[in-house]
Amino acid sequence: MSAIVLLVLGLAAMAGGYFLYSKFIAEKIYRLDPDFKTPAHEYEDGVDFVPTNRFVLWGHHFTSVAGAAPIVGPAIAVIWGWLPAFLWVVFGTIFFAGVHDFGAIWASVRNKAKSVGALTGDVVGKRARSIFMIVIFLVLLMVNAVFAVVIAGLMMNFSSAVVPVWGAILVALIIGQLIYRRMLSLPMVSIIGVVALYALIGIGPSVPIQMPAEVAGLSGNAVWILILFAYAAIASLLPVWVLLQPRDYINGLQLFIGLIILYGAIVLMNPTLVAPAFNTNVPAGTPSLLPLLFVTIACGAISGFHGLVSSGTTSKQLNRETDARFVGYFGAVGEGMLALAAILAATAGFATFGDWQAMYSAFGQGGVNAFVEGGAFIIHNGIGLPEATAATLLTVMAALFAGTTMDTGLRLQRYIFQEWGEIYNQQWMKKPAIATFLAVGSCLLLAFGAGGADGSGGLIIWPLFGTTNQLLAGLTLLVITVMLVRLRRPMWYTLAPLCFLLVMTIAALLIQLRTFYQQGNMFLLVLDIVVLIAAIMVAMECASALKRSRAEMAAEQK
């Protein structure tokens, strides 16, 4: 089958979702008000609460939620065949992720830009809030610790990407000054930023920087991880307009240019999908398609981490409530487009079926490597760009997105500690510097405490990321659904995805529980039980909160 067919079908469906379905949700369900005073204006402080142009904010939101996950998940999930991954990405983007991300922004903006965790206490109850905060903390811990490992690994393996990855930070700092201090027009700033970024990508292969194998008794990988957390700590304390916004915005433009290059190469090359639609001969040890597909592909279909970004940083920067549709729903569409690109690169970027089988010799193989190698193969054969340059471009794309997610993730983890300080009346914990220290400390404790000297401890609990992340998405949808019930608006557009996610998450947790038991992995076994109990409690809280809200409505009508 031609990859062009899949490309056209996927893009057309997502475009229809944005122009038709999201408009219906905005007008009939969330009922956005252009005159509503958003928290960005009500609490403007120049640090976290900053009214922001919707295109710049879209760049921040999209690149923060994207990270490497919409590349890794789909590029692993195609081991079951390209069709299940394609359908879940397309329909998940339209009916799950878009509604979830859009709704989380709306719910937070309507409640003083509270994070979805804090909001749970007001909407559902204190017990649900306690569960939610624990789940949120686990997800952020996993994301920050693992993405640091991913970026460090990319820089160790692709030394040509080091200059573009770190040079992008300098570009972002300059862009922030040009937008907010020099007041240059956004189109002009965008051109300057993109040209500078791609100039760095062109320079990268000529100036490779290789970290020594060992520095002061630490592996090169561990040194990169420490440098990344030091940078992320500083970035999380800076005003959002100085680094976070411009870095995310320019990375968003860079992604779309990268996607245009990859999609254009597909059209020119017209590669064939060498992978099967359904793989009936999966490698030994590969788990069942159901329900594992729905937790292997999270980002790119629906992800609880998106709700944290939507209610954590995005809602504090929304200029007008009506911007939530473009920022939230179209942000999900952008991520779906990236996931679609990962599927195409990982299934059509190989010369033969045998080459594809060699890449997918076991479950968990593929991922970023399949995306980079497959994508570079397509770009080289489609538009003639040297394969090394194409690989650098795609590596930088993956590393920059993982970096922007880590920047936002650590800021969100700082918010969690500050919210705990607010909830439990611990004034010292509410200070940004102390909260950031606790956030970084907890990540490093996992990275080096569980992983030893190489700092890869986050990978130990990564097998539970998919299920924990989808549980978080269910909790976010629960909050939105209860709000809709109380406002006497249709709830099925959020309740149906919520029920589906809870069923698939609990089923996946049970399967993983058996796997961890058979492997004798007691640490993950215990953690799985904790998350499973949380999932069951979430289901019970869901039923209880909805029943209570409907009873209150009935009493009011009497």
Coordinates of C-alpha atoms in Angstrom, one line a residue:
M1 CA 0.0 0.0 0.0
S2 CA 1.2 3.5 -0.8
A3 CA 2.2 5.7 2.1
I4 CA 0.6 8.6 0.3
V5 CA -2.9 7.1 0.8
L6 CA -2.4 6.8 4.6
L7 CA -0.9 10.4 4.7
V8 CA -3.9 11.9 2.9
L9 CA -6.5 10.0 4.8
G10 CA -4.9 10.9 8.2
L11 CA -4.5 14.6 7.4
A12 CA -8.0 15.0 5.9
A13 CA -9.6 13.3 9.0
M14 CA -7.7 15.5 11.4
A15 CA -8.5 18.6 9.5
G16 CA -12.2 17.7 9.6
G17 CA -11.9 17.1 13.3
Y18 CA -10.5 20.6 13.8
F19 CA -12.8 22.6 11.5
L20 CA -16.0 20.7 12.3
Y21 CA -15.9 18.7 15.6
S22 CA -13.9 21.2 17.6
K23 CA -16.2 24.0 16.5
F24 CA -19.2 22.1 17.7
I25 CA -17.5 21.4 21.1
A26 CA -16.5 25.1 21.4
E27 CA -20.0 26.4 20.7
K28 CA -22.3 23.8 22.1
I29 CA -20.4 22.1 24.9
Y30 CA -17.8 24.4 26.4
R31 CA -19.5 27.6 25.1
L32 CA -16.5 29.8 25.0
D33 CA -17.1 33.5 25.8
P34 CA -14.8 36.0 24.0
D35 CA -15.5 38.6 26.7
F36 CA -14.6 36.4 29.7
K37 CA -11.6 37.9 31.6
T38 CA -9.0 35.2 31.6
P39 CA -6.6 34.6 34.6
A40 CA -3.7 35.9 32.4
H41 CA -5.3 39.3 32.6
E42 CA -6.8 39.0 36.1
Y43 CA -3.6 37.9 37.8
E44 CA -1.0 39.2 35.3
D45 CA 2.5 39.2 37.0
G46 CA 4.9 39.1 34.2
V47 CA 6.3 35.7 35.3
D48 CA 3.7 32.9 35.1
F49 CA 0.5 34.9 34.2
V50 CA 1.3 36.6 30.9
P51 CA -1.4 37.3 28.2
T52 CA 0.0 35.8 25.1
N53 CA -0.6 35.9 21.3
R54 CA -2.4 32.7 20.5
F55 CA 0.1 31.6 17.9
V56 CA 3.0 31.9 20.3
L57 CA 1.0 30.2 23.0
W58 CA 0.1 27.4 20.6
G59 CA 3.8 26.9 20.0
H60 CA 4.4 26.7 23.8
H61 CA 1.5 24.3 24.4
F62 CA 2.1 22.1 21.4
T63 CA 5.9 21.6 21.9
S64 CA 5.4 21.1 25.6
V65 CA 2.9 18.3 25.2
A66 CA 4.6 16.7 22.2
G67 CA 8.1 15.8 23.5
A68 CA 9.4 12.5 22.2
A69 CA 6.4 10.5 23.2
P70 CA 4.3 10.9 20.0
I71 CA 7.4 9.6 18.1
V72 CA 8.3 6.7 20.5
G73 CA 4.8 5.3 21.2
P74 CA 3.6 5.0 17.6
A75 CA 7.0 3.8 16.4
I76 CA 6.9 1.0 18.9
A77 CA 3.2 0.2 18.4
V78 CA 3.5 -0.6 14.7
I79 CA 4.9 -3.9 15.8
W80 CA 1.2 -5.0 15.8
G81 CA 0.8 -3.6 12.3
W82 CA 0.3 -0.1 10.9
L83 CA -3.5 -0.2 10.8
P84 CA -4.3 -0.4 14.6
A85 CA -1.7 2.4 15.3
F86 CA -3.1 4.6 12.5
L87 CA -6.8 4.2 13.6
W88 CA -6.0 4.9 17.2
V89 CA -3.9 8.0 16.4
V90 CA -6.5 9.5 14.0
F91 CA -9.7 8.8 16.0
G92 CA -7.9 9.3 19.3
T93 CA -6.8 12.8 18.1
I94 CA -10.2 13.8 16.9
F95 CA -12.5 12.4 19.7
F96 CA -10.2 12.0 22.7
A97 CA -7.1 14.2 22.7
G98 CA -8.6 17.3 21.2
V99 CA -11.6 17.3 23.6
H100 CA -9.4 16.5 26.6
D101 CA -6.7 19.1 26.0
F102 CA -9.2 21.8 24.9
G103 CA -11.4 21.0 27.9
A104 CA -8.5 21.1 30.4
I105 CA -7.7 24.6 29.3
W106 CA -11.3 25.7 29.5
A107 CA -11.8 24.1 33.0
S108 CA -8.7 25.7 34.4
V109 CA -9.4 29.2 32.9
R110 CA -12.9 29.1 34.4
N111 CA -11.4 28.3 37.8
K112 CA -8.6 30.9 38.3
A113 CA -6.0 28.9 36.2
K114 CA -5.9 26.2 38.9
S115 CA -4.1 23.0 37.9
V116 CA -6.3 20.1 37.2
G117 CA -5.0 18.4 40.4
A118 CA -6.1 21.3 42.6
L119 CA -9.3 21.8 40.7
T120 CA -10.2 18.2 41.5
G121 CA -10.7 19.1 45.1
D122 CA -13.2 21.8 44.2
V123 CA -15.1 19.8 41.6
V124 CA -15.0 16.2 42.7
G125 CA -13.8 16.1 46.3
K126 CA -10.7 16.1 48.6
R127 CA -10.2 12.3 48.4
A128 CA -10.1 12.4 44.6
R129 CA -7.7 15.4 44.8
S130 CA -5.3 13.3 46.9
I131 CA -5.3 10.5 44.4
F132 CA -4.9 12.9 41.6
M133 CA -1.9 14.7 43.1
I134 CA -0.1 11.4 43.6
V135 CA -0.7 10.2 40.1
I136 CA 0.4 13.6 38.7
F137 CA 3.6 13.5 40.7
L138 CA 4.4 10.0 39.4
V139 CA 3.8 11.0 35.8
L140 CA 5.9 14.1 36.1
L141 CA 8.6 12.2 37.8
M142 CA 8.7 9.6 35.0
V143 CA 8.6 12.2 32.2
N144 CA 11.4 14.4 33.6
A145 CA 13.7 11.5 34.6
V146 CA 13.2 9.6 31.4
F147 CA 13.3 12.5 28.9
A148 CA 16.6 13.5 30.5
V149 CA 17.9 10.0 29.6
V150 CA 16.5 10.2 26.1
I151 CA 18.1 13.6 25.4
A152 CA 21.4 12.5 26.9
G153 CA 21.3 9.3 24.8
L154 CA 20.6 11.3 21.6
M155 CA 23.5 13.7 22.3
M156 CA 25.9 10.8 23.1
N157 CA 24.9 8.8 19.9
F158 CA 24.5 11.8 17.5
S159 CA 27.3 14.3 18.4
S160 CA 26.2 16.4 15.4
A161 CA 23.0 17.3 17.2
V162 CA 24.7 18.9 20.3
V163 CA 25.3 22.3 18.7
P164 CA 21.8 22.7 17.3
V165 CA 20.1 21.5 20.6
W166 CA 22.0 23.9 22.8
G167 CA 22.2 26.7 20.3
A168 CA 18.4 26.6 20.1
I169 CA 18.3 27.9 23.7
L170 CA 20.3 31.0 22.7
V171 CA 18.1 31.5 19.7
A172 CA 15.0 31.4 22.0
L173 CA 16.5 33.9 24.5
I174 CA 17.0 36.3 21.6
I175 CA 13.6 35.7 20.2
G176 CA 12.0 36.4 23.6
Q177 CA 13.7 39.8 23.7
L178 CA 12.8 40.7 20.2
I179 CA 9.1 39.9 20.8
Y180 CA 8.6 41.5 24.2
R181 CA 11.3 44.2 24.5
R182 CA 12.0 45.2 20.9
M183 CA 8.3 44.6 19.9
L184 CA 9.2 43.3 16.4
S185 CA 6.4 41.8 14.4
L186 CA 5.8 38.1 14.9
P187 CA 6.3 37.1 11.2
M188 CA 9.7 38.8 11.2
V189 CA 10.8 37.2 14.4
S190 CA 9.6 33.8 13.2
I191 CA 11.7 34.1 10.0
I192 CA 14.8 35.1 12.1
G193 CA 14.3 32.2 14.5
V194 CA 13.7 29.6 11.9
V195 CA 16.7 30.6 9.8
A196 CA 18.9 30.7 12.8
L197 CA 17.7 27.2 14.0
Y198 CA 18.2 25.6 10.6
A199 CA 21.6 27.3 10.2
L200 CA 22.6 25.5 13.4
I201 CA 21.3 22.2 12.1
G202 CA 23.4 22.7 9.0
I203 CA 26.5 23.5 11.1
G204 CA 26.0 20.6 13.5
P205 CA 27.6 17.8 11.4
S206 CA 30.6 20.0 10.8
V207 CA 31.1 20.7 14.5
P208 CA 30.4 17.4 16.4
I209 CA 30.7 17.6 20.1
Q210 CA 31.4 14.3 21.9
M211 CA 31.1 14.0 25.6
P212 CA 34.0 11.9 27.0
A213 CA 33.1 8.4 28.1
E214 CA 33.9 9.3 31.7
V215 CA 34.1 12.7 33.5
A216 CA 35.1 12.9 37.2
G217 CA 34.1 9.3 37.7
L218 CA 30.7 9.7 36.0
S219 CA 29.7 8.4 32.6
G220 CA 29.3 10.9 29.8
N221 CA 25.5 10.0 29.8
A222 CA 25.3 10.9 33.5
V223 CA 27.1 14.2 33.0
W224 CA 24.6 15.2 30.3
I225 CA 21.7 14.3 32.6
L226 CA 23.1 16.6 35.4
I227 CA 23.7 19.4 32.9
L228 CA 20.1 19.0 31.6
F229 CA 18.6 19.2 35.1
A230 CA 20.7 22.2 36.0
Y231 CA 19.4 24.0 32.9
A232 CA 15.8 22.9 33.4
A233 CA 15.9 24.2 37.0
I234 CA 17.0 27.7 35.8
A235 CA 14.5 27.6 33.0
S236 CA 11.6 26.7 35.4
L237 CA 12.3 29.9 37.5
L238 CA 12.6 32.3 34.6
P239 CA 9.6 34.3 33.5
V240 CA 7.8 32.3 30.8
W241 CA 8.3 35.0 28.1
V242 CA 12.1 35.0 28.6
L243 CA 12.8 31.4 27.5
L244 CA 9.8 29.0 27.8
Q245 CA 7.4 30.7 25.3
P246 CA 9.9 31.6 22.6
R247 CA 11.7 28.3 22.8
D248 CA 8.5 26.4 22.4
Y249 CA 7.2 28.7 19.7
I250 CA 10.3 28.4 17.5
N251 CA 10.4 24.6 18.1
G252 CA 6.7 24.5 17.0
L253 CA 7.6 26.2 13.7
Q254 CA 10.6 23.9 13.3
L255 CA 8.4 20.9 13.7
F256 CA 6.0 22.0 11.0
I257 CA 8.8 22.6 8.6
G258 CA 10.3 19.2 9.5
L259 CA 6.9 17.6 8.9
I260 CA 6.5 19.4 5.5
I261 CA 9.9 18.1 4.5
L262 CA 9.1 14.5 5.6
Y263 CA 5.5 14.6 4.1
G264 CA 6.9 16.2 0.9
A265 CA 9.5 13.5 0.6
I266 CA 6.8 10.9 1.0
V267 CA 4.8 12.5 -1.8
L268 CA 7.8 12.7 -4.1
M269 CA 9.2 9.2 -3.3
N270 CA 5.8 7.4 -3.0
P271 CA 7.2 4.7 -0.7
T272 CA 5.4 1.5 0.0
L273 CA 4.3 0.4 3.5
V274 CA 6.6 -2.6 4.0
A275 CA 5.0 -3.4 7.4
P276 CA 1.8 -5.5 7.4
A277 CA -1.6 -3.9 8.2
F278 CA -2.0 -6.5 11.0
N279 CA 1.1 -8.3 12.1
T280 CA 0.1 -11.9 12.7
N281 CA 3.7 -13.0 13.4
V282 CA 4.8 -10.8 16.3
P283 CA 8.0 -11.6 18.1
A284 CA 7.9 -13.8 21.1
G285 CA 7.1 -11.9 24.3
T286 CA 5.0 -9.2 22.5
P287 CA 1.9 -8.4 24.7
S288 CA -1.6 -8.5 23.3
L289 CA -2.8 -5.7 21.0
L290 CA -5.8 -5.1 23.3
P291 CA -5.5 -3.3 25.6
L292 CA -1.8 -2.5 25.3
L293 CA -2.1 -0.5 22.1
F294 CA -4.1 2.2 24.0
V295 CA -1.4 2.7 26.6
T296 CA 1.6 2.2 24.3
I297 CA 0.4 5.1 22.1
A298 CA -0.6 7.8 24.6
C299 CA 0.8 11.1 23.3
G300 CA -0.5 11.3 19.7
A301 CA -3.9 9.9 20.7
I302 CA -4.7 11.0 24.3
S303 CA -2.3 11.7 27.1
G304 CA -2.9 12.8 30.7
F305 CA 0.3 14.8 30.6
H306 CA -1.4 17.2 28.2
G307 CA -4.0 18.0 30.9
L308 CA -1.1 19.1 33.2
V309 CA 0.3 21.4 30.6
S310 CA -3.1 22.7 29.7
S311 CA -4.0 23.6 33.3
G312 CA -0.5 24.3 34.5
T313 CA 1.1 26.8 32.2
T314 CA -1.2 27.3 29.1
S315 CA -4.2 28.4 31.1
K316 CA -2.1 31.1 32.8
Q317 CA -1.2 32.6 29.4
L318 CA -4.5 32.5 27.5
N319 CA -5.3 35.9 26.2
R320 CA -9.0 35.2 25.2
E321 CA -11.1 32.3 26.2
T322 CA -11.9 31.6 22.5
D323 CA -8.2 31.0 21.9
A324 CA -8.5 27.8 23.8
R325 CA -9.9 26.0 20.8
F326 CA -6.9 26.9 18.6
V327 CA -4.3 26.3 21.3
G328 CA -5.8 23.1 22.8
Y329 CA -7.6 21.3 20.0
F330 CA -5.2 22.3 17.2
G331 CA -2.3 21.5 19.6
A332 CA -3.6 17.9 19.8
V333 CA -4.0 17.9 16.0
G334 CA -0.3 18.9 15.6
E335 CA 0.7 16.1 17.9
G336 CA -1.5 13.7 15.9
M337 CA 0.3 14.8 12.7
L338 CA 3.7 14.1 14.4
A339 CA 2.4 10.6 15.5
L340 CA 1.3 10.0 11.9
A341 CA 4.7 10.9 10.6
A342 CA 6.3 8.5 13.1
I343 CA 4.0 5.7 11.8
L344 CA 4.9 6.4 8.2
A345 CA 8.6 6.6 8.9
A346 CA 8.6 3.4 10.9
T347 CA 6.6 1.4 8.3
A348 CA 7.6 2.9 4.9
G349 CA 11.2 4.0 5.7
F350 CA 12.7 0.6 5.1
A351 CA 13.7 -1.0 1.8
T352 CA 12.3 -4.4 2.5
F353 CA 10.0 -6.3 4.9
G354 CA 13.1 -8.1 6.1
D355 CA 14.7 -4.8 7.1
W356 CA 11.6 -3.9 9.0
Q357 CA 11.5 -7.2 10.8
A358 CA 15.2 -6.8 11.8
M359 CA 14.3 -3.5 13.4
Y360 CA 11.3 -4.9 15.2
S361 CA 12.8 -8.2 16.4
A362 CA 11.3 -7.7 19.9
F363 CA 8.6 -5.7 21.6
G364 CA 10.0 -2.2 22.6
Q365 CA 12.3 -2.0 19.6
G366 CA 12.0 0.7 17.1
G367 CA 11.0 4.0 18.8
V368 CA 13.2 7.0 18.1
N369 CA 15.8 5.0 16.1
A370 CA 13.1 3.7 13.7
F371 CA 11.8 7.2 13.2
V372 CA 15.2 8.7 12.6
E373 CA 16.5 6.0 10.3
G374 CA 13.2 5.5 8.5
G375 CA 12.6 9.2 8.1
A376 CA 16.1 9.9 6.9
F377 CA 15.8 7.1 4.3
I378 CA 12.5 8.7 3.0
I379 CA 13.9 12.2 3.0
H380 CA 17.1 11.1 1.2
N381 CA 15.3 9.2 -1.5
G382 CA 12.5 11.7 -1.8
I383 CA 14.2 15.1 -2.0
G384 CA 17.9 14.1 -2.2
L385 CA 19.0 15.5 1.2
P386 CA 22.1 13.6 2.4
E387 CA 21.1 10.9 4.8
A388 CA 23.4 12.2 7.5
T389 CA 21.9 15.7 7.3
A390 CA 18.4 14.2 7.3
A391 CA 19.2 12.1 10.3
T392 CA 20.6 15.2 12.2
L393 CA 17.4 17.1 11.3
L394 CA 15.1 14.4 12.7
T395 CA 17.4 13.8 15.8
V396 CA 17.4 17.5 16.6
M397 CA 13.6 17.5 16.2
A398 CA 13.2 14.7 18.7
A399 CA 15.7 16.1 21.2
L400 CA 14.3 19.6 21.1
F401 CA 10.8 18.3 21.7
A402 CA 12.0 16.2 24.6
G403 CA 13.8 19.2 26.0
T404 CA 10.8 21.6 25.8
T405 CA 8.7 18.9 27.5
M406 CA 11.3 18.6 30.2
D407 CA 11.4 22.4 30.7
T408 CA 7.6 22.5 31.1
G409 CA 7.5 19.3 33.1
L410 CA 9.9 20.6 35.8
R411 CA 8.0 23.9 36.0
L412 CA 4.8 21.8 36.5
Q413 CA 6.5 19.7 39.2
R414 CA 7.5 22.9 40.9
Y415 CA 3.8 23.9 40.8
I416 CA 2.9 20.6 42.4
F417 CA 5.2 21.2 45.4
Q418 CA 3.8 24.8 45.7
E419 CA 0.3 23.5 45.7
W420 CA 1.1 20.9 48.4
G421 CA 2.5 23.8 50.4
E422 CA -0.8 25.7 49.9
I423 CA -3.0 22.6 50.7
Y424 CA -1.0 21.6 53.8
N425 CA -0.2 25.2 54.9
Q426 CA 3.6 24.8 54.5
Q427 CA 4.7 28.3 53.7
W428 CA 8.4 27.3 53.0
M429 CA 7.3 24.9 50.3
K430 CA 5.5 27.6 48.4
K431 CA 8.7 29.5 47.6
P432 CA 9.6 28.9 43.9
A433 CA 13.3 28.3 44.5
I434 CA 12.7 25.7 47.2
A435 CA 9.9 24.0 45.2
T436 CA 12.2 23.8 42.2
F437 CA 15.0 22.3 44.4
L438 CA 12.5 19.6 45.6
A439 CA 11.4 18.9 42.1
V440 CA 14.9 18.5 40.8
G441 CA 16.0 16.6 43.9
S442 CA 13.2 14.0 43.5
C443 CA 14.0 13.5 39.8
L444 CA 17.8 13.0 40.5
L445 CA 17.0 10.7 43.4
L446 CA 15.1 8.5 41.0
A447 CA 17.6 8.9 38.2
F448 CA 20.7 8.1 40.3
G449 CA 19.2 6.3 43.3
A450 CA 17.5 3.7 41.3
G451 CA 19.7 3.7 38.2
G452 CA 23.1 4.0 39.7
A453 CA 26.0 6.1 38.3
D454 CA 24.6 6.3 34.8
G455 CA 21.5 8.2 35.9
S456 CA 19.0 5.9 34.0
G457 CA 16.8 5.2 37.0
G458 CA 13.8 6.8 35.4
L459 CA 13.7 3.9 32.9
I460 CA 13.0 1.5 35.7
I461 CA 9.5 2.8 36.3
W462 CA 8.9 3.8 32.6
P463 CA 7.0 0.5 31.8
L464 CA 4.2 2.0 34.0
F465 CA 4.2 5.4 32.3
G466 CA 1.5 4.5 29.7
T467 CA -1.0 3.2 32.2
T468 CA -0.4 5.9 34.8
N469 CA -0.6 8.6 32.1
Q470 CA -3.9 7.3 30.7
L471 CA -5.3 7.1 34.3
L472 CA -4.4 10.8 34.6
A473 CA -6.2 11.5 31.3
G474 CA -9.3 9.8 32.8
L475 CA -9.1 11.9 35.9
T476 CA -8.9 15.1 33.8
L477 CA -12.0 14.0 31.8
L478 CA -13.8 13.2 35.1
V479 CA -13.3 16.8 36.3
I480 CA -14.5 18.2 32.9
T481 CA -17.5 15.9 32.9
V482 CA -18.6 16.8 36.4
M483 CA -18.3 20.5 35.5
L484 CA -20.5 19.9 32.4
V485 CA -23.1 18.1 34.5
R486 CA -23.2 21.0 37.0
L487 CA -23.6 23.4 34.1
R488 CA -26.4 21.3 32.7
R489 CA -24.6 20.7 29.4
P490 CA -24.2 17.5 27.4
M491 CA -21.6 15.2 29.1
W492 CA -21.4 12.2 26.7
Y493 CA -18.6 13.8 24.6
T494 CA -16.3 13.6 27.6
L495 CA -17.9 10.7 29.5
A496 CA -17.5 8.2 26.6
P497 CA -13.7 8.7 26.3
L498 CA -13.5 8.6 30.1
C499 CA -15.2 5.2 30.4
F500 CA -13.1 3.8 27.5
L501 CA -9.8 4.9 29.1
L502 CA -10.7 3.5 32.5
V503 CA -11.6 0.1 31.1
M504 CA -8.4 -0.1 28.9
T505 CA -6.2 1.3 31.7
I506 CA -7.4 -1.2 34.4
A507 CA -7.1 -4.1 31.9
A508 CA -3.6 -3.1 31.0
L509 CA -2.6 -2.7 34.6
L510 CA -3.9 -6.3 35.3
I511 CA -1.9 -7.7 32.4
Q512 CA 1.3 -5.8 33.5
L513 CA 0.7 -7.1 37.0
R514 CA 0.9 -10.7 35.8
T515 CA 4.0 -9.9 33.8
F516 CA 5.8 -8.2 36.7
Y517 CA 4.9 -11.2 38.9
Q518 CA 6.3 -13.7 36.4
Q519 CA 9.5 -11.7 36.0
G520 CA 9.9 -11.5 39.8
N521 CA 10.1 -7.7 39.6
M522 CA 8.7 -6.8 43.0
F523 CA 9.4 -3.1 42.8
L524 CA 7.2 -2.7 39.6
L525 CA 4.7 -5.2 41.0
V526 CA 4.1 -3.1 44.1
L527 CA 4.0 0.1 42.1
D528 CA 1.5 -1.5 39.7
I529 CA -0.7 -2.4 42.6
V530 CA -0.6 1.2 43.8
V531 CA -1.6 2.6 40.4
L532 CA -4.3 -0.2 40.0
I533 CA -5.8 0.8 43.4
A534 CA -5.8 4.4 42.3
A535 CA -7.5 3.5 39.0
I536 CA -10.3 1.6 40.8
M537 CA -10.7 4.5 43.2
V538 CA -10.9 6.9 40.3
A539 CA -13.7 4.8 38.8
M540 CA -15.6 4.8 42.1
E541 CA -15.0 8.5 42.5
C542 CA -16.2 9.0 38.9
A543 CA -19.5 7.2 39.6
S544 CA -20.0 8.9 43.0
A545 CA -19.3 12.4 41.7
L546 CA -21.6 12.1 38.7
K547 CA -24.4 10.6 40.8
R548 CA -24.0 13.4 43.4
S549 CA -24.1 16.1 40.7
R550 CA -27.1 14.6 39.0
A551 CA -28.9 14.4 42.4
E552 CA -28.1 18.0 43.0
M553 CA -29.5 19.0 39.7
A554 CA -32.7 17.0 40.4
A555 CA -33.1 18.7 43.7
E556 CA -32.7 22.1 42.1
Q557 CA -35.4 21.3 39.6
K558 CA -37.8 20.4 42.3

